[in-house]
Amino acid sequence: MESLLEIYKEPLFFHGPVMCAAIAFVAFASFATPLTLLAYFQPSWAEAYRIQKRVGQDKIVAPAVKSYLMNGGVFGVALFVLWPLIRLTNLHTGPLPSWWIILIQFVVCVYVEDFTFYWMHRTLHTNKFLFKHIHSHHHQFQVPWAVTGNYMHWAEFLLIATGCFLPALLMGSHVVVMYLFITFRQWTAANEHCGYELPFSPNFIFPFYEGTCFHDFHHSRVSGNYAAFTALWDRMFCTIAPGYEDYHHLKNKAQ
């Protein structure tokens, strides 16, 4: 027992699981708060960028915050329990690698996680039992606000978190790569649920990204557009949401 407890005193436990959980918690709150306030106050300048004509309701905020706090706690416990396994990977705190290695590994994390999320998310929809008992929790509101990015069943939250961790762990990345990707992933969780197609989003630098409307259509149709970030996998596997292609065509034509 004493030797088991010793592994939680290792510096990597703090710089790995502890810091990752803290960054995930703070990052989502930092991104979701202003975007949720945007949906709440509905400033006139932003109305041109609203995706759905329907307006979300503020009753969504309290249960979403409660879910966010509970899932964060479950996530922290899971990291603690799984640390004996996580420490066996090559995740490290050594000298920073070259910037281009960090960039390549970050991009790999983005697209690999998008792929694993696609199949996990698609399964949660196609399996009636999983949808009813797990994923339907996330679809209680068809007009999402940013705060609902982490509004989901704890089991789904852990599945997504696992997918976020795996690429960096398998590559044996520096913890900084993990920090950057977790921060980015929490940004996308908030942004893709904000309900607005903001033209100045930095996400458009990524190939195959088509805007916030892509995931918003998934919520309005409760079908198709299963990937978390890009349209790549849904186009490849023919699971585009009904009506999305017409909307996307008109949007591009207007631009």
Coordinates of C-alpha atoms in Angstrom, one line a residue:
M1 CA 0.0 0.0 0.0
E2 CA 2.8 2.4 0.9
S3 CA 4.5 1.9 -2.5
L4 CA 1.2 2.5 -4.2
L5 CA 0.7 5.8 -2.4
E6 CA 4.3 6.8 -3.3
I7 CA 3.4 7.0 -7.0
Y8 CA 0.9 9.9 -6.2
K9 CA 3.9 11.9 -4.9
E10 CA 5.6 11.8 -8.2
P11 CA 6.0 15.3 -9.9
L12 CA 4.4 13.9 -13.0
F13 CA 1.1 13.2 -11.2
F14 CA 0.8 16.9 -10.4
H15 CA 2.0 18.1 -13.9
G16 CA -0.1 15.4 -15.6
P17 CA -3.5 14.5 -14.2
V18 CA -3.8 17.3 -11.6
M19 CA -2.9 20.1 -14.0
C20 CA -4.9 18.6 -16.9
A21 CA -8.0 18.5 -14.7
A22 CA -7.5 22.0 -13.5
I23 CA -6.8 23.4 -17.0
A24 CA -9.9 21.7 -18.4
F25 CA -12.1 23.1 -15.6
V26 CA -10.8 26.7 -15.9
A27 CA -10.6 26.7 -19.7
F28 CA -14.2 25.7 -20.2
A29 CA -15.5 28.2 -17.6
S30 CA -13.4 31.0 -19.3
F31 CA -14.7 30.2 -22.8
A32 CA -18.3 29.3 -22.0
T33 CA -19.0 32.3 -19.7
P34 CA -18.7 35.1 -22.3
L35 CA -20.4 33.0 -25.0
T36 CA -23.3 32.1 -22.7
L37 CA -23.7 35.8 -21.8
L38 CA -23.8 36.5 -25.5
A39 CA -26.7 34.2 -25.9
Y40 CA -28.4 35.5 -22.8
F41 CA -28.2 39.2 -23.7
Q42 CA -28.7 38.8 -27.4
P43 CA -26.9 42.0 -28.5
S44 CA -28.1 43.4 -31.8
W45 CA -24.7 43.3 -33.4
A46 CA -24.6 39.5 -33.0
E47 CA -28.1 38.7 -34.3
A48 CA -26.8 38.5 -37.9
Y49 CA -24.6 35.6 -36.8
R50 CA -27.3 33.6 -35.0
I51 CA -27.7 30.1 -36.5
Q52 CA -31.2 29.1 -35.4
K53 CA -34.3 31.4 -35.5
R54 CA -35.4 29.8 -32.2
V55 CA -33.9 31.4 -29.1
G56 CA -32.6 29.3 -26.2
Q57 CA -33.9 29.7 -22.7
D58 CA -31.9 30.6 -19.6
K59 CA -33.4 27.7 -17.7
I60 CA -30.6 25.7 -19.4
V61 CA -27.9 27.4 -17.3
A62 CA -28.4 25.9 -13.9
P63 CA -28.6 22.2 -14.9
A64 CA -25.7 22.7 -17.3
V65 CA -23.5 24.2 -14.5
K66 CA -24.5 21.4 -12.1
S67 CA -23.6 18.8 -14.7
Y68 CA -20.3 20.6 -15.4
L69 CA -19.3 20.5 -11.8
M70 CA -20.3 16.9 -11.2
N71 CA -18.6 15.7 -14.4
G72 CA -15.5 17.6 -13.4
G73 CA -15.5 15.8 -10.1
V74 CA -16.0 12.4 -11.7
F75 CA -13.2 13.2 -14.1
G76 CA -10.8 14.0 -11.3
V77 CA -11.6 10.8 -9.5
A78 CA -11.1 8.8 -12.7
L79 CA -7.7 10.4 -13.3
F80 CA -6.7 9.5 -9.7
V81 CA -7.8 5.9 -10.0
L82 CA -6.2 5.5 -13.4
W83 CA -2.9 7.1 -12.6
P84 CA -1.1 3.8 -12.0
L85 CA -1.8 3.1 -15.7
I86 CA -1.3 6.6 -17.1
R87 CA 2.2 6.8 -15.5
L88 CA 3.2 3.7 -17.6
T89 CA 2.9 5.8 -20.8
N90 CA 5.7 8.1 -22.1
L91 CA 3.9 11.3 -21.1
H92 CA 6.7 13.4 -19.8
T93 CA 7.8 16.8 -18.3
G94 CA 11.3 16.8 -19.8
P95 CA 12.8 19.5 -22.0
L96 CA 10.3 21.1 -24.4
P97 CA 10.6 19.6 -27.9
S98 CA 10.9 21.8 -31.0
W99 CA 7.9 24.0 -31.8
W100 CA 7.2 22.0 -34.9
I101 CA 7.0 18.7 -33.0
I102 CA 4.5 20.3 -30.6
L103 CA 2.5 21.7 -33.5
I104 CA 2.4 18.3 -35.3
Q105 CA 1.4 16.4 -32.2
F106 CA -1.3 19.0 -31.4
V107 CA -2.7 18.7 -34.9
V108 CA -2.6 14.9 -34.6
C109 CA -4.6 15.2 -31.4
V110 CA -7.2 17.4 -33.1
Y111 CA -7.9 15.0 -36.0
V112 CA -7.5 11.7 -34.2
E113 CA -9.8 12.8 -31.4
D114 CA -12.3 14.1 -33.9
F115 CA -12.3 10.6 -35.5
T116 CA -12.7 8.7 -32.3
F117 CA -15.4 11.1 -31.1
Y118 CA -17.3 10.6 -34.4
W119 CA -17.6 6.8 -33.9
M120 CA -18.3 7.1 -30.2
H121 CA -21.0 9.8 -30.8
R122 CA -22.5 7.9 -33.8
T123 CA -22.8 4.8 -31.7
L124 CA -24.5 6.7 -28.9
H125 CA -27.1 7.7 -31.5
T126 CA -27.6 4.4 -33.4
N127 CA -27.8 2.3 -30.2
K128 CA -31.2 2.9 -28.8
F129 CA -30.3 1.8 -25.3
L130 CA -27.2 4.0 -25.1
F131 CA -29.1 7.0 -26.6
K132 CA -32.0 6.6 -24.1
H133 CA -30.0 6.1 -21.0
I134 CA -26.9 8.2 -21.7
H135 CA -26.8 10.5 -24.7
S136 CA -30.4 11.8 -24.6
H137 CA -29.2 13.8 -21.5
H138 CA -27.1 16.0 -23.8
H139 CA -30.1 16.5 -26.2
Q140 CA -32.6 17.9 -23.8
F141 CA -32.3 21.3 -25.5
Q142 CA -32.4 21.7 -29.3
V143 CA -31.1 25.3 -29.1
P144 CA -27.7 24.9 -27.3
W145 CA -25.8 27.6 -25.4
A146 CA -22.1 27.5 -24.8
V147 CA -22.6 26.4 -21.2
T148 CA -24.2 23.1 -22.5
G149 CA -20.9 22.0 -24.1
N150 CA -20.2 19.8 -21.1
Y151 CA -23.9 19.1 -20.2
M152 CA -24.0 15.3 -20.5
H153 CA -24.2 12.1 -18.6
W154 CA -21.0 11.4 -16.6
A155 CA -20.4 8.2 -18.6
E156 CA -20.3 10.1 -21.9
F157 CA -18.1 12.7 -20.3
L158 CA -15.6 10.0 -19.4
L159 CA -15.7 8.6 -22.9
I160 CA -15.0 11.9 -24.4
A161 CA -12.2 12.6 -21.9
T162 CA -10.6 9.3 -22.7
G163 CA -10.6 10.1 -26.4
C164 CA -9.0 13.5 -25.6
F165 CA -6.2 11.9 -23.6
L166 CA -5.4 8.9 -25.7
P167 CA -3.6 10.6 -28.7
A168 CA -1.0 12.4 -26.6
L169 CA -0.5 9.4 -24.3
L170 CA 0.1 7.1 -27.2
M171 CA 2.5 9.5 -28.8
G172 CA 4.4 10.0 -25.5
S173 CA 3.9 13.7 -25.7
H174 CA 5.2 16.4 -23.5
V175 CA 2.6 17.6 -21.0
V176 CA 2.5 20.9 -22.8
V177 CA 0.9 19.2 -25.8
M178 CA -1.8 17.9 -23.5
Y179 CA -2.3 21.3 -21.9
L180 CA -2.7 22.9 -25.4
F181 CA -5.1 20.3 -26.7
I182 CA -7.3 20.2 -23.6
T183 CA -7.6 24.0 -23.7
F184 CA -8.4 23.8 -27.4
R185 CA -11.0 21.0 -26.8
Q186 CA -12.7 23.0 -24.1
W187 CA -12.8 26.0 -26.5
T188 CA -14.5 23.9 -29.1
A189 CA -16.9 22.5 -26.6
A190 CA -18.1 26.0 -25.8
N191 CA -17.9 27.5 -29.2
E192 CA -19.6 24.7 -31.1
H193 CA -22.6 25.0 -28.7
C194 CA -22.8 28.8 -28.6
G195 CA -25.5 29.1 -31.2
Y196 CA -23.7 31.8 -33.3
E197 CA -21.6 31.5 -36.4
L198 CA -19.0 34.1 -35.5
P199 CA -16.8 35.0 -38.5
F200 CA -13.7 35.8 -36.5
S201 CA -13.4 32.3 -35.0
P202 CA -9.8 31.0 -35.2
N203 CA -11.2 27.5 -35.9
F204 CA -11.4 28.3 -39.6
I205 CA -7.7 27.8 -40.0
F206 CA -8.2 24.1 -39.7
P207 CA -8.9 22.1 -42.9
F208 CA -12.4 20.6 -43.1
Y209 CA -13.8 22.9 -40.4
E210 CA -17.1 24.3 -41.6
G211 CA -18.2 26.5 -38.7
T212 CA -20.4 26.3 -35.6
C213 CA -23.4 25.6 -37.7
F214 CA -22.1 22.1 -38.4
H215 CA -22.6 20.9 -34.8
D216 CA -25.6 23.2 -34.3
F217 CA -27.4 21.3 -37.0
H218 CA -26.8 18.1 -35.1
H219 CA -28.6 19.5 -32.2
S220 CA -31.5 20.9 -34.2
R221 CA -32.0 17.6 -36.1
V222 CA -30.7 15.2 -33.4
S223 CA -29.2 13.2 -36.3
G224 CA -26.1 13.3 -38.5
N225 CA -23.0 15.6 -38.2
Y226 CA -21.5 13.3 -35.5
A227 CA -18.0 14.6 -35.5
A228 CA -17.0 17.0 -32.8
F229 CA -15.1 19.6 -34.9
T230 CA -14.7 19.0 -38.6
A231 CA -17.0 17.7 -41.3
L232 CA -14.4 15.4 -42.6
W233 CA -15.6 12.1 -41.1
D234 CA -19.3 12.8 -41.7
R235 CA -18.7 13.5 -45.3
M236 CA -16.4 10.4 -45.6
F237 CA -19.0 8.1 -44.1
C238 CA -22.1 9.8 -45.5
T239 CA -23.7 11.0 -42.2
I240 CA -24.4 14.6 -42.9
A241 CA -27.4 16.0 -41.1
P242 CA -30.7 16.5 -43.0
G243 CA -30.9 20.0 -44.4
Y244 CA -27.3 20.9 -43.6
E245 CA -26.0 20.8 -47.2
D246 CA -28.6 23.3 -48.4
Y247 CA -27.8 25.6 -45.5
H248 CA -24.1 25.3 -46.1
H249 CA -24.5 26.0 -49.8
L250 CA -26.5 29.1 -49.1
K251 CA -24.1 30.3 -46.5
N252 CA -21.1 29.9 -48.9
K253 CA -23.1 31.6 -51.7
A254 CA -23.8 34.6 -49.4
Q255 CA -20.2 35.0 -48.6

